[in-house]
């Protein structure tokens, strides 16, 4: 059985709700829904209540509250019920979902799930770690500078630049800065969300391409490559619509060579840290060279609109999630020390 | 109030117990102890029961079992009690403690703690991520090759080499391989613990130096630099003793210039991902150049023996742990969409 978990204490709480509703319509088999509210409480949501108003109105608070237990969740008090043996699809965008918190909670309670594991979350949620990760794997990235709150800004590249909070997605807190005079305001905006900001050259008119996929066992299941429609850059209002998208992907018209390079870059990024997740990587192409822009380890509406066989891809992935290695705990050393002390 | 949490479902379960007992003797103020057993159950351990036998004999199972709740832990059924407002010192070595699982659990439940946060855990627990992290920060590392189970080994450097499971500490599963014929056995050993192994040149007689510390507010609290006594390399039996050490550190006799370089490398590694933790970095010095060997985000017995003011350092750190940014969740977008639909 499969369920969807969504919500989260995060700036992307709302879009997670929209995303979960969208995905629930694309996968017939999903039988359970868990909403994680901003107070970190879990609620079991009946399928017929999977509409935005359930959450914005607070109506969800009347639904059964869940507690994590080994293997799943439990609810009820005198008549206690267990939800075990369910694989949860993690659609908590941003904090809680993409920073590895829920992945760790699931690891701790031995709950099977689809989504990024803790190390994958770390290298995708933090844009500075993403840069070093991509470079290590031989995938090009655009220049960057890390600025911490209170530090002076000394850029090794020219304006215009793009200023991003270090750890948020969905374009929240992101500004384009055309000249130095605009930097303070852009940094103030970014620092509302994070104590660090990443600054990159802003490349006017750069070509952007998105590719989603997963390694399922030994098989790569890759989506079409889309050239997303965009304004100056994808702002939150615009991007928000992605989370409710179910179709109309704009297949990129690119040379086969570029398409192959994008696929190769995707595979390098994915393997092996992202096993168990369906991710989307956003690339730039500059002078026919492929650059990683960002990794979305839980993309909006799971990028269902990029696949012509979305339900099958997710079904295949569900059978191949990484399982924890068996750990044998023993007390050999303590016993040995006690023995040598004659106790 | 401060407490110590220890144990964990990990190959380092035992040494965490030894470490916790050692640290508890060095900090007078610790009032509470939580043992995490191999089944991921939490138990409240009375101070007088903080002896190894409580755990190796299974006697801990008769002590109160705890459940995490917002702000702390709870126990009891009819007469429910809460442990809130306690800062927990994380002394769970290896899995659960150093891989970010407990850090995420604490983040989720809003529990204050001393120890590495999730992103710091990711870059220190996984030796491949450690390499890229150090390089990015301008700290040298010894050459390396990553080998995945089932893959052929093509080393870009000569024998002898050292083979390590990708994500374990305390020398578990580590082998020195003098020539090619020994590689299969060493990899089999490493793959018992992890599906990936990191291989490095083994540098005979290399000088090793350890430094522990923390950034407390704006102040660096650094330990002495120790040159650890070692055999061919520190095997588990030998290293195990570190976890019960309370003194006799072997202050390194090195040039001031090298000592400064080691301190500078430590500061680069620490800042800012490791805030809230007391860590130990182990360095090599080769031809007067400093190389990072590994980051111990929860070192054995918290490296108390390297400090002459351990209790004060931990006390200072306890007042400066990172606090979560406030997250404001709202339903502006959902409300806007509903409004535009006329609902």
XYZ file of C-alpha atoms in Angstrom:
686
model
C 0.000 0.000 0.000
C 1.078 3.531 -0.699
C 0.304 6.794 1.019
C 1.263 10.421 0.561
C 2.733 12.591 3.296
C 2.661 16.356 2.801
C 2.550 19.744 4.557
C 5.443 20.468 6.902
C 6.710 23.364 9.011
C 8.193 25.259 6.118
C 7.822 28.268 3.876
C 6.707 25.789 1.217
C 3.881 24.364 3.346
C 1.126 25.572 1.042
C 2.638 24.390 -2.192
C 3.148 20.973 -0.647
C -0.620 20.777 -0.140
C -1.258 21.739 -3.759
C 1.391 19.278 -4.939
C -0.026 16.406 -2.878
C -3.536 16.986 -4.192
C -2.181 16.997 -7.747
C -0.151 13.806 -7.316
C -3.065 12.031 -5.606
C -5.052 12.460 -8.816
C -2.240 10.975 -10.927
C -1.721 7.762 -8.942
C -4.806 5.656 -8.582
C -3.316 3.337 -5.991
C -2.685 5.823 -3.196
C -4.912 4.857 -0.291
C -3.728 6.977 2.669
C -2.830 10.606 3.275
C -0.906 12.146 6.153
C -0.842 15.893 6.691
C 2.010 17.317 8.758
C 0.892 20.643 10.180
C 3.006 23.647 11.129
C 3.085 22.483 14.757
C 4.624 19.157 13.720
C 1.488 17.142 14.338
C 0.504 14.348 11.953
C -3.117 13.897 10.841
C -4.771 11.120 8.858
C -6.808 12.696 6.056
C -9.638 10.766 4.349
C -9.297 10.749 0.553
C -12.504 12.760 0.057
C -11.083 15.528 2.250
C -8.023 15.989 0.043
C -8.999 19.524 -0.990
C -7.064 22.695 -0.171
C -9.813 24.071 2.069
C -9.429 21.192 4.552
C -6.056 22.652 5.456
C -6.498 26.408 5.009
C -9.679 26.320 7.136
C -8.112 24.268 9.932
C -10.751 21.531 9.429
C -7.973 18.928 9.421
C -7.635 19.358 13.198
C -10.783 17.290 13.702
C -9.237 14.322 11.902
C -7.342 11.517 13.691
C -3.949 12.612 15.024
C -1.106 10.157 14.407
C 2.044 9.269 16.329
C 5.043 7.629 14.682
C 5.768 4.119 15.959
C 8.176 1.417 14.780
C 7.098 0.534 11.239
C 4.483 3.228 10.804
C 2.001 5.421 12.631
C -0.640 4.819 15.275
C -3.829 6.630 16.257
C -6.679 6.365 18.668
C -6.410 5.927 22.420
C -8.564 3.171 23.880
C -9.152 1.607 20.468
C -5.611 1.989 19.132
C -5.079 1.460 15.408
C -1.861 1.063 13.485
C -0.883 2.101 9.988
C 1.994 -0.231 9.205
C 3.267 -1.746 5.969
C 2.480 1.434 4.056
C 5.118 3.067 1.872
C 4.890 6.827 2.147
C 5.585 9.125 -0.784
C 7.274 12.205 0.661
C 5.793 15.341 -0.912
C 6.805 17.748 1.850
C 8.607 20.438 -0.133
C 11.239 22.587 1.586
C 11.935 22.274 5.305
C 11.047 18.929 6.985
C 10.748 17.173 3.619
C 13.812 18.211 1.639
C 16.226 18.916 4.505
C 16.276 15.279 5.622
C 14.227 15.667 8.811
C 11.361 13.394 7.735
C 13.807 11.038 6.005
C 15.619 10.649 9.330
C 12.353 10.193 11.206
C 11.383 7.451 8.739
C 14.833 5.856 9.087
C 14.499 5.941 12.868
C 11.057 4.329 12.864
C 11.886 1.885 10.057
C 9.194 3.305 7.764
C 9.523 2.688 4.024
C 9.260 5.775 1.833
C 9.900 7.294 -1.574
C 12.029 10.410 -1.350
C 15.580 11.603 -0.745
C 17.571 9.980 2.071
C 19.393 12.199 4.640
C 22.727 12.594 2.782
C 20.954 13.309 -0.520
C 18.801 15.855 1.289
C 21.876 17.612 2.671
C 23.587 18.000 -0.708
C 20.452 19.219 -2.462
C 18.789 21.390 0.194
C 21.906 23.493 0.834
C 22.908 25.262 -2.384
C 26.563 25.574 -1.344
C 26.815 21.834 -0.725
C 25.085 21.285 -4.086
C 27.851 23.243 -5.815
C 30.659 21.231 -4.248
C 28.811 17.968 -4.853
C 28.294 18.685 -8.560
C 31.890 19.842 -9.079
C 33.221 16.710 -7.371
C 31.219 14.572 -9.788
C 32.479 16.486 -12.804
C 29.265 18.437 -13.447
C 29.781 22.130 -14.198
C 28.156 24.814 -12.063
C 27.816 28.577 -12.468
C 30.243 30.677 -10.374
C 29.114 31.507 -6.865
C 29.943 33.326 -3.665
C 28.683 32.458 -0.183
C 27.788 35.432 2.022
C 27.034 35.144 5.715
C 24.824 37.597 7.566
C 26.969 40.502 8.797
C 29.833 39.797 6.403
C 31.041 42.190 3.710
C 30.263 41.232 0.107
C 33.210 40.877 -2.258
C 32.058 39.367 -5.499
C 34.511 37.654 -7.836
C 32.137 38.336 -10.778
C 30.135 41.240 -12.232
C 26.542 42.410 -11.915
C 23.788 41.500 -12.629
C 23.688 38.774 -9.983
C 21.053 36.557 -8.436
C 20.850 36.357 -4.631
C 19.319 33.276 -3.006
C 18.782 32.148 0.599
C 21.115 29.188 1.067
C 18.508 26.580 1.836
C 15.123 27.425 0.366
C 13.466 26.262 -2.799
C 10.637 27.546 -4.959
C 12.321 30.932 -5.567
C 11.389 32.168 -2.081
C 13.573 35.107 -1.001
C 15.371 35.184 -4.361
C 16.240 38.537 -6.002
C 17.980 39.658 -9.162
C 20.353 42.541 -8.455
C 21.332 44.713 -11.406
C 23.895 46.899 -9.665
C 25.667 47.226 -6.356
C 23.134 49.658 -4.886
C 20.499 46.936 -4.870
C 22.565 44.404 -2.950
C 21.657 45.397 0.625
C 17.965 45.043 0.000
C 18.405 41.698 -1.756
C 20.532 40.354 1.093
C 18.036 41.573 3.696
C 15.353 39.670 1.798
C 17.429 36.496 1.622
C 18.451 36.748 5.293
C 14.792 36.751 6.316
C 14.873 33.067 5.403
C 18.435 31.972 6.086
C 21.596 33.289 7.765
C 23.541 32.615 4.592
C 22.996 33.597 0.984
C 24.431 32.282 -2.243
C 25.178 34.796 -4.985
C 25.673 33.852 -8.641
C 26.104 35.794 -11.872
C 22.681 36.319 -13.448
C 22.941 35.276 -17.066
C 20.364 37.152 -19.120
C 18.493 34.912 -21.521
C 20.232 31.715 -20.406
C 18.621 28.549 -21.724
C 17.141 26.413 -18.961
C 16.238 22.733 -19.212
C 14.596 20.413 -16.696
C 14.916 16.653 -16.494
C 13.306 14.359 -13.935
C 13.924 10.708 -13.237
C 15.103 7.929 -11.010
C 17.392 4.933 -11.067
C 15.123 1.944 -10.478
C 17.246 -1.093 -9.756
C 19.630 -0.989 -12.730
C 17.287 0.881 -15.031
C 17.205 4.618 -15.623
C 13.697 5.995 -15.914
C 14.134 9.467 -17.326
C 11.505 12.010 -18.308
C 11.445 14.204 -21.383
C 13.654 17.267 -21.211
C 11.562 20.387 -20.855
C 12.461 23.953 -21.614
C 10.324 25.684 -19.012
C 8.489 28.843 -19.963
C 9.859 31.682 -17.962
C 9.715 35.324 -17.196
C 12.879 37.112 -16.120
C 13.121 34.270 -13.650
C 10.572 31.948 -12.174
C 9.089 33.814 -9.265
C 7.095 32.161 -6.529
C 3.656 33.015 -7.993
C 4.644 31.601 -11.328
C 6.429 28.558 -9.975
C 3.512 27.879 -7.688
C 1.495 26.797 -10.682
C 4.036 24.024 -11.318
C 2.840 22.349 -8.180
C -0.610 21.832 -9.645
C 0.564 20.938 -13.155
C -0.589 17.730 -14.759
C 0.356 18.280 -18.381
C 1.446 20.654 -21.133
C 5.170 20.127 -20.792
C 7.163 22.052 -23.336
C 9.556 19.504 -24.835
C 12.906 21.128 -25.445
C 14.089 21.509 -29.017
C 17.758 20.778 -28.568
C 20.527 18.897 -30.320
C 20.819 15.203 -29.495
C 24.313 15.858 -28.161
C 23.018 18.404 -25.638
C 20.184 16.102 -24.597
C 22.699 13.308 -23.986
C 24.954 15.623 -21.990
C 21.998 16.661 -19.830
C 21.099 13.016 -19.237
C 24.699 12.153 -18.360
C 24.892 15.039 -15.890
C 21.598 13.914 -14.338
C 22.900 10.376 -13.882
C 26.105 11.580 -12.215
C 24.129 13.706 -9.763
C 21.590 10.976 -9.026
C 23.838 8.007 -8.501
C 24.023 6.751 -5.741
C 22.963 9.296 -3.164
C 19.454 9.855 -4.544
C 18.366 6.220 -4.716
C 14.781 5.883 -3.567
C 13.795 9.329 -4.836
C 12.274 10.726 -8.009
C 14.139 14.000 -8.510
C 14.272 16.822 -11.028
C 17.487 18.566 -11.991
C 17.408 22.004 -13.572
C 20.239 22.746 -15.953
C 21.556 25.742 -17.841
C 23.153 25.428 -21.258
C 25.783 28.076 -21.940
C 27.864 27.894 -25.143
C 26.727 24.306 -25.638
C 28.013 23.289 -22.192
C 25.677 21.853 -19.539
C 25.640 23.423 -16.043
C 23.670 22.194 -13.043
C 21.450 24.947 -11.673
C 19.702 23.067 -8.905
C 18.587 19.676 -7.660
C 14.929 19.338 -6.638
C 14.891 16.139 -4.610
C 11.090 16.434 -4.261
C 10.021 18.395 -7.337
C 6.635 20.148 -7.525
C 3.870 17.597 -8.198
C 6.757 15.110 -8.575
C 7.187 16.430 -12.144
C 4.391 14.082 -13.198
C 3.808 16.262 -16.291
C 7.275 15.431 -17.670
C 6.533 11.709 -17.913
C 4.164 9.928 -20.252
C 4.224 6.938 -17.879
C 4.339 8.650 -14.485
C 2.230 6.100 -12.650
C 4.428 3.239 -13.896
C 7.698 5.009 -12.976
C 6.452 5.595 -9.450
C 5.185 2.032 -9.254
C 8.567 0.642 -10.341
C 10.394 2.915 -7.900
C 8.152 1.796 -5.039
C 9.567 -1.732 -5.342
C 13.206 -0.613 -5.214
C 13.563 1.751 -2.276
C 16.835 1.371 -0.321
C 16.524 -0.748 2.784
C 18.603 -0.212 5.923
C 21.594 -2.474 6.484
C 21.180 -4.902 9.332
C 23.019 -3.719 12.441
C 24.168 -6.275 14.969
C 24.589 -4.706 18.376
C 26.554 -6.728 20.901
C 28.482 -6.194 24.114
C 31.728 -8.037 23.346
C 34.052 -5.265 24.457
C 32.194 -4.439 27.618
C 32.011 -8.137 28.467
C 35.740 -8.498 27.760
C 36.621 -5.585 30.022
C 34.446 -6.976 32.797
C 36.031 -10.379 32.361
C 39.541 -8.913 32.558
C 38.568 -7.054 35.735
C 37.407 -10.357 37.169
C 33.864 -9.105 37.638
C 19.519 21.437 32.879
C 21.685 19.110 30.870
C 21.393 15.438 30.056
C 23.360 12.909 28.059
C 21.878 10.731 25.322
C 23.840 7.675 24.233
C 23.625 4.170 22.754
C 22.033 3.923 19.317
C 21.398 1.280 16.684
C 24.919 1.244 15.369
C 28.155 -0.689 15.206
C 29.470 1.857 17.707
C 26.706 1.194 20.239
C 29.063 -0.166 22.888
C 31.658 2.553 22.690
C 28.906 5.137 23.024
C 28.041 3.595 26.391
C 31.669 3.747 27.516
C 31.972 7.304 26.223
C 28.814 8.472 28.000
C 29.945 6.996 31.310
C 33.292 8.756 30.915
C 31.784 12.141 30.049
C 29.268 11.887 32.890
C 32.193 11.826 35.312
C 33.738 14.947 33.784
C 30.669 17.202 33.907
C 29.219 17.606 37.350
C 26.032 19.278 36.184
C 24.566 16.479 34.087
C 21.334 15.405 35.753
C 19.605 13.077 33.257
C 20.606 10.158 31.061
C 18.780 8.653 28.097
C 19.833 5.330 26.649
C 18.763 4.564 23.074
C 18.730 0.823 22.615
C 19.283 -1.209 19.447
C 15.517 -1.410 18.916
C 15.239 2.382 18.885
C 13.585 2.594 22.284
C 14.534 5.390 24.680
C 15.039 4.670 28.404
C 15.584 7.029 31.327
C 18.589 5.829 33.307
C 19.114 6.894 36.948
C 22.592 8.337 37.539
C 23.581 5.509 39.883
C 22.824 2.977 37.144
C 25.299 4.576 34.728
C 27.581 1.546 34.643
C 28.300 -0.639 31.623
C 26.585 -3.684 33.129
C 23.183 -1.936 33.168
C 23.253 -2.108 29.384
C 25.140 -5.308 28.612
C 22.909 -7.266 31.036
C 19.673 -5.819 29.642
C 18.769 -4.421 33.090
C 17.971 -1.068 31.444
C 14.743 -2.581 30.089
C 13.177 -2.282 33.535
C 13.722 1.474 33.568
C 11.129 4.005 32.375
C 10.643 4.021 28.614
C 10.443 7.459 27.002
C 8.621 8.832 23.970
C 9.724 11.997 22.185
C 7.185 14.839 22.421
C 7.372 18.506 21.428
C 10.133 20.044 23.552
C 11.406 16.829 25.119
C 10.423 13.348 26.202
C 7.525 11.883 28.167
C 7.093 8.712 30.208
C 4.551 6.968 32.348
C 1.007 6.132 31.319
C -1.628 7.080 33.859
C 0.746 9.360 35.744
C 2.437 10.927 32.711
C 5.649 12.877 33.310
C 7.527 15.165 30.982
C 11.217 15.886 30.576
C 11.227 19.297 28.947
C 13.675 22.211 29.075
C 16.630 19.826 29.166
C 19.514 20.260 26.752
C 20.764 16.868 25.587
C 24.419 16.207 24.879
C 24.499 13.787 21.944
C 27.085 11.066 22.616
C 25.638 8.511 20.206
C 28.691 7.621 18.118
C 28.242 6.286 14.588
C 24.788 5.593 13.180
C 21.806 7.476 14.710
C 24.139 10.001 16.383
C 26.610 11.022 13.710
C 24.507 10.442 10.603
C 22.026 13.160 11.541
C 19.110 10.914 12.501
C 18.912 12.042 16.143
C 19.737 15.623 15.125
C 16.712 15.559 12.818
C 14.555 13.974 15.507
C 15.585 16.750 17.904
C 14.917 19.382 15.229
C 11.487 17.885 14.595
C 10.536 17.865 18.280
C 12.171 21.240 19.031
C 14.600 19.714 21.534
C 17.783 21.639 22.345
C 21.015 19.662 22.050
C 24.777 19.788 21.764
C 26.023 17.941 18.717
C 26.258 18.160 14.942
C 23.207 19.384 13.002
C 21.922 17.374 9.991
C 24.054 19.028 7.255
C 27.207 18.815 9.413
C 26.418 15.167 10.073
C 26.131 14.461 6.342
C 29.517 15.988 5.464
C 31.340 14.258 8.319
C 29.653 10.847 8.445
C 30.193 10.112 4.749
C 33.919 10.098 3.990
C 33.411 10.974 0.322
C 31.354 14.040 1.225
C 34.048 14.944 3.779
C 36.648 14.994 1.005
C 34.665 17.315 -1.224
C 33.722 19.540 1.698
C 37.334 19.972 2.802
C 38.565 20.641 -0.727
C 35.869 23.248 -1.293
C 37.017 25.069 1.841
C 40.657 24.993 0.752
C 41.740 22.247 3.169
C 43.987 19.586 1.617
C 43.002 15.917 1.680
C 44.859 12.732 0.801
C 43.989 11.227 -2.614
C 41.059 8.871 -2.712
C 38.951 6.580 -4.836
C 35.330 5.607 -4.222
C 34.449 1.980 -4.947
C 30.922 0.650 -5.046
C 30.044 -2.958 -4.316
C 30.286 -4.931 -7.544
C 32.417 -2.367 -9.348
C 35.942 -2.986 -10.611
C 38.761 -1.273 -8.728
C 41.015 1.042 -10.729
C 43.260 2.942 -8.382
C 44.886 6.178 -9.481
C 47.629 5.642 -6.849
C 49.972 2.876 -5.668
C 49.865 0.303 -2.889
C 49.899 0.181 0.105
C 46.394 1.555 0.496
C 43.852 1.828 3.269
C 40.295 0.628 2.627
C 37.426 2.067 4.694
C 33.651 1.579 4.703
C 32.231 4.875 3.481
C 30.244 5.783 6.558
C 31.649 4.171 9.700
C 33.881 5.569 12.369
C 36.137 4.080 14.994
C 38.207 2.088 12.464
C 35.455 -0.524 12.065
C 35.862 -2.502 8.847
C 39.101 -0.696 7.958
C 42.029 -2.624 6.409
C 45.497 -1.811 5.206
C 46.245 -3.507 1.891
C 49.890 -3.941 0.949
C 49.410 -5.325 -2.530
C 46.686 -6.021 -5.059
C 46.145 -9.613 -3.934
C 44.782 -8.383 -0.594
C 42.179 -6.056 -2.079
C 39.261 -8.474 -2.444
C 39.381 -9.476 1.185
C 39.638 -5.855 2.351
C 36.688 -4.831 0.194
C 34.604 -7.766 1.427
C 35.327 -6.600 4.964
C 34.369 -3.007 4.207
C 31.227 -4.057 2.310
C 29.988 -5.882 5.391
C 29.317 -2.435 6.813
C 28.555 -0.286 3.780
C 27.829 -0.684 0.056
C 30.612 1.762 -0.740
C 34.241 1.936 0.287
C 36.773 4.742 0.198
C 40.343 3.834 -0.673
C 43.335 6.083 0.066
C 47.094 5.693 -0.237
C 48.455 4.405 3.076
C 51.342 6.632 4.036
C 53.756 4.691 6.234
C 54.876 6.649 9.285
C 52.718 9.684 8.523
C 52.494 12.177 11.370
C 48.971 12.441 12.779
C 47.642 15.277 14.917
C 44.269 15.720 16.597
C 42.588 18.972 17.550
C 39.186 19.397 19.198
C 37.121 22.501 19.719
C 34.070 24.585 19.056
C 33.100 28.062 17.998
C 31.156 29.468 20.950
C 29.427 32.664 19.874
C 32.377 34.555 18.370
C 35.042 32.803 20.416
C 37.079 29.806 19.371
C 37.610 27.316 22.167
C 40.346 25.026 20.910
C 42.047 22.139 22.682
C 45.726 21.298 22.722
C 46.999 19.549 19.612
C 47.771 15.939 20.369
C 50.009 13.526 18.528
C 48.175 10.295 19.271
C 50.157 7.204 20.097
C 49.601 4.666 17.403
C 50.364 1.264 16.116
C 50.424 0.707 12.376
C 47.039 2.343 12.525
C 44.494 2.772 15.262
C 42.472 -0.394 15.280
C 39.149 -0.717 17.005
C 40.526 -2.355 20.165
C 43.067 0.391 20.582
C 40.766 3.241 19.673
C 38.142 1.843 21.982
C 40.249 2.947 24.905
C 39.920 6.558 23.710
C 36.278 6.394 24.621
C 37.126 5.939 28.271
C 40.063 8.366 28.348
C 40.109 11.164 30.859
C 43.703 12.297 30.684
C 47.267 11.684 29.549
C 47.075 13.525 26.260
C 50.328 13.575 24.389
C 50.853 17.216 23.442
C 52.369 17.410 19.979
C 55.868 18.789 19.629
C 55.472 20.737 16.431
C 56.548 24.053 14.947
C 54.331 27.028 15.758
C 53.687 27.438 12.041
C 52.308 23.890 11.741
C 50.193 24.345 14.866
C 48.694 27.514 13.389
C 48.019 25.797 10.070
C 46.231 22.981 11.896
C 44.119 25.496 13.818
C 43.271 27.397 10.632
C 42.238 24.184 8.874
C 40.081 23.260 11.878
C 38.329 26.635 11.807
C 37.571 26.353 8.079
C 36.049 22.908 8.571
C 34.043 23.945 11.626
C 32.571 27.191 10.454
C 29.583 27.402 10.076
C 28.134 23.954 9.573
C 29.322 22.526 12.895
C 27.914 25.214 15.163
C 26.428 23.646 18.281
C 28.911 20.754 18.297
C 32.229 20.024 19.944
C 34.178 18.201 17.273
C 37.627 16.707 16.780
C 39.483 16.875 13.498
C 42.305 14.459 12.771
C 45.026 15.774 10.506
C 48.063 14.415 8.723
C 51.185 16.497 8.213
C 53.104 15.547 5.069
C 56.111 17.638 3.982
C 55.010 20.378 6.375
C 51.585 20.585 4.747
C 48.395 19.953 6.711
C 45.844 17.426 5.376
C 42.453 16.641 6.864
C 42.128 12.947 7.641
C 38.697 12.892 9.218
C 36.095 14.891 11.089
C 34.711 13.345 14.285
C 31.554 15.347 14.935
C 31.031 13.435 18.208
C 34.547 12.392 19.244
C 35.164 9.605 21.757
C 34.480 10.859 25.313
C 34.040 14.261 23.611
C 37.869 14.533 23.619
C 37.642 15.756 27.211
C 41.289 14.731 27.742
C 42.500 17.307 25.194
C 41.132 20.237 27.196
C 42.338 21.589 30.525
C 38.954 23.345 30.909
C 36.584 20.781 29.418
C 33.704 21.466 31.778
C 33.850 25.214 31.048
C 34.025 24.732 27.250
C 30.945 22.515 27.345
C 29.207 24.966 29.667
C 29.922 27.867 27.320
C 28.788 25.860 24.300
C 25.550 24.925 26.042
C 24.494 28.591 26.029
C 25.148 29.079 22.306
C 23.486 26.218 20.481
C 21.831 27.199 17.161
C 18.117 27.831 17.429
C 15.651 27.156 14.611
C 14.491 30.112 12.543
C 10.869 31.021 13.053
C 8.687 29.711 10.228
C 5.443 31.470 9.443
C 3.019 29.155 7.719
C 0.062 30.802 6.003
C -2.486 30.018 3.313
C -2.256 33.181 1.175
C -1.945 31.379 -2.138
C -4.648 28.841 -1.488
C -6.940 31.615 -0.263
C -6.126 33.691 -3.362
C -6.921 30.807 -5.701
C -10.205 30.161 -3.931
C -11.069 33.848 -4.102
C -10.342 33.957 -7.834
C -12.535 30.899 -8.354
C -15.320 32.716 -6.555
C -15.500 30.074 -3.848
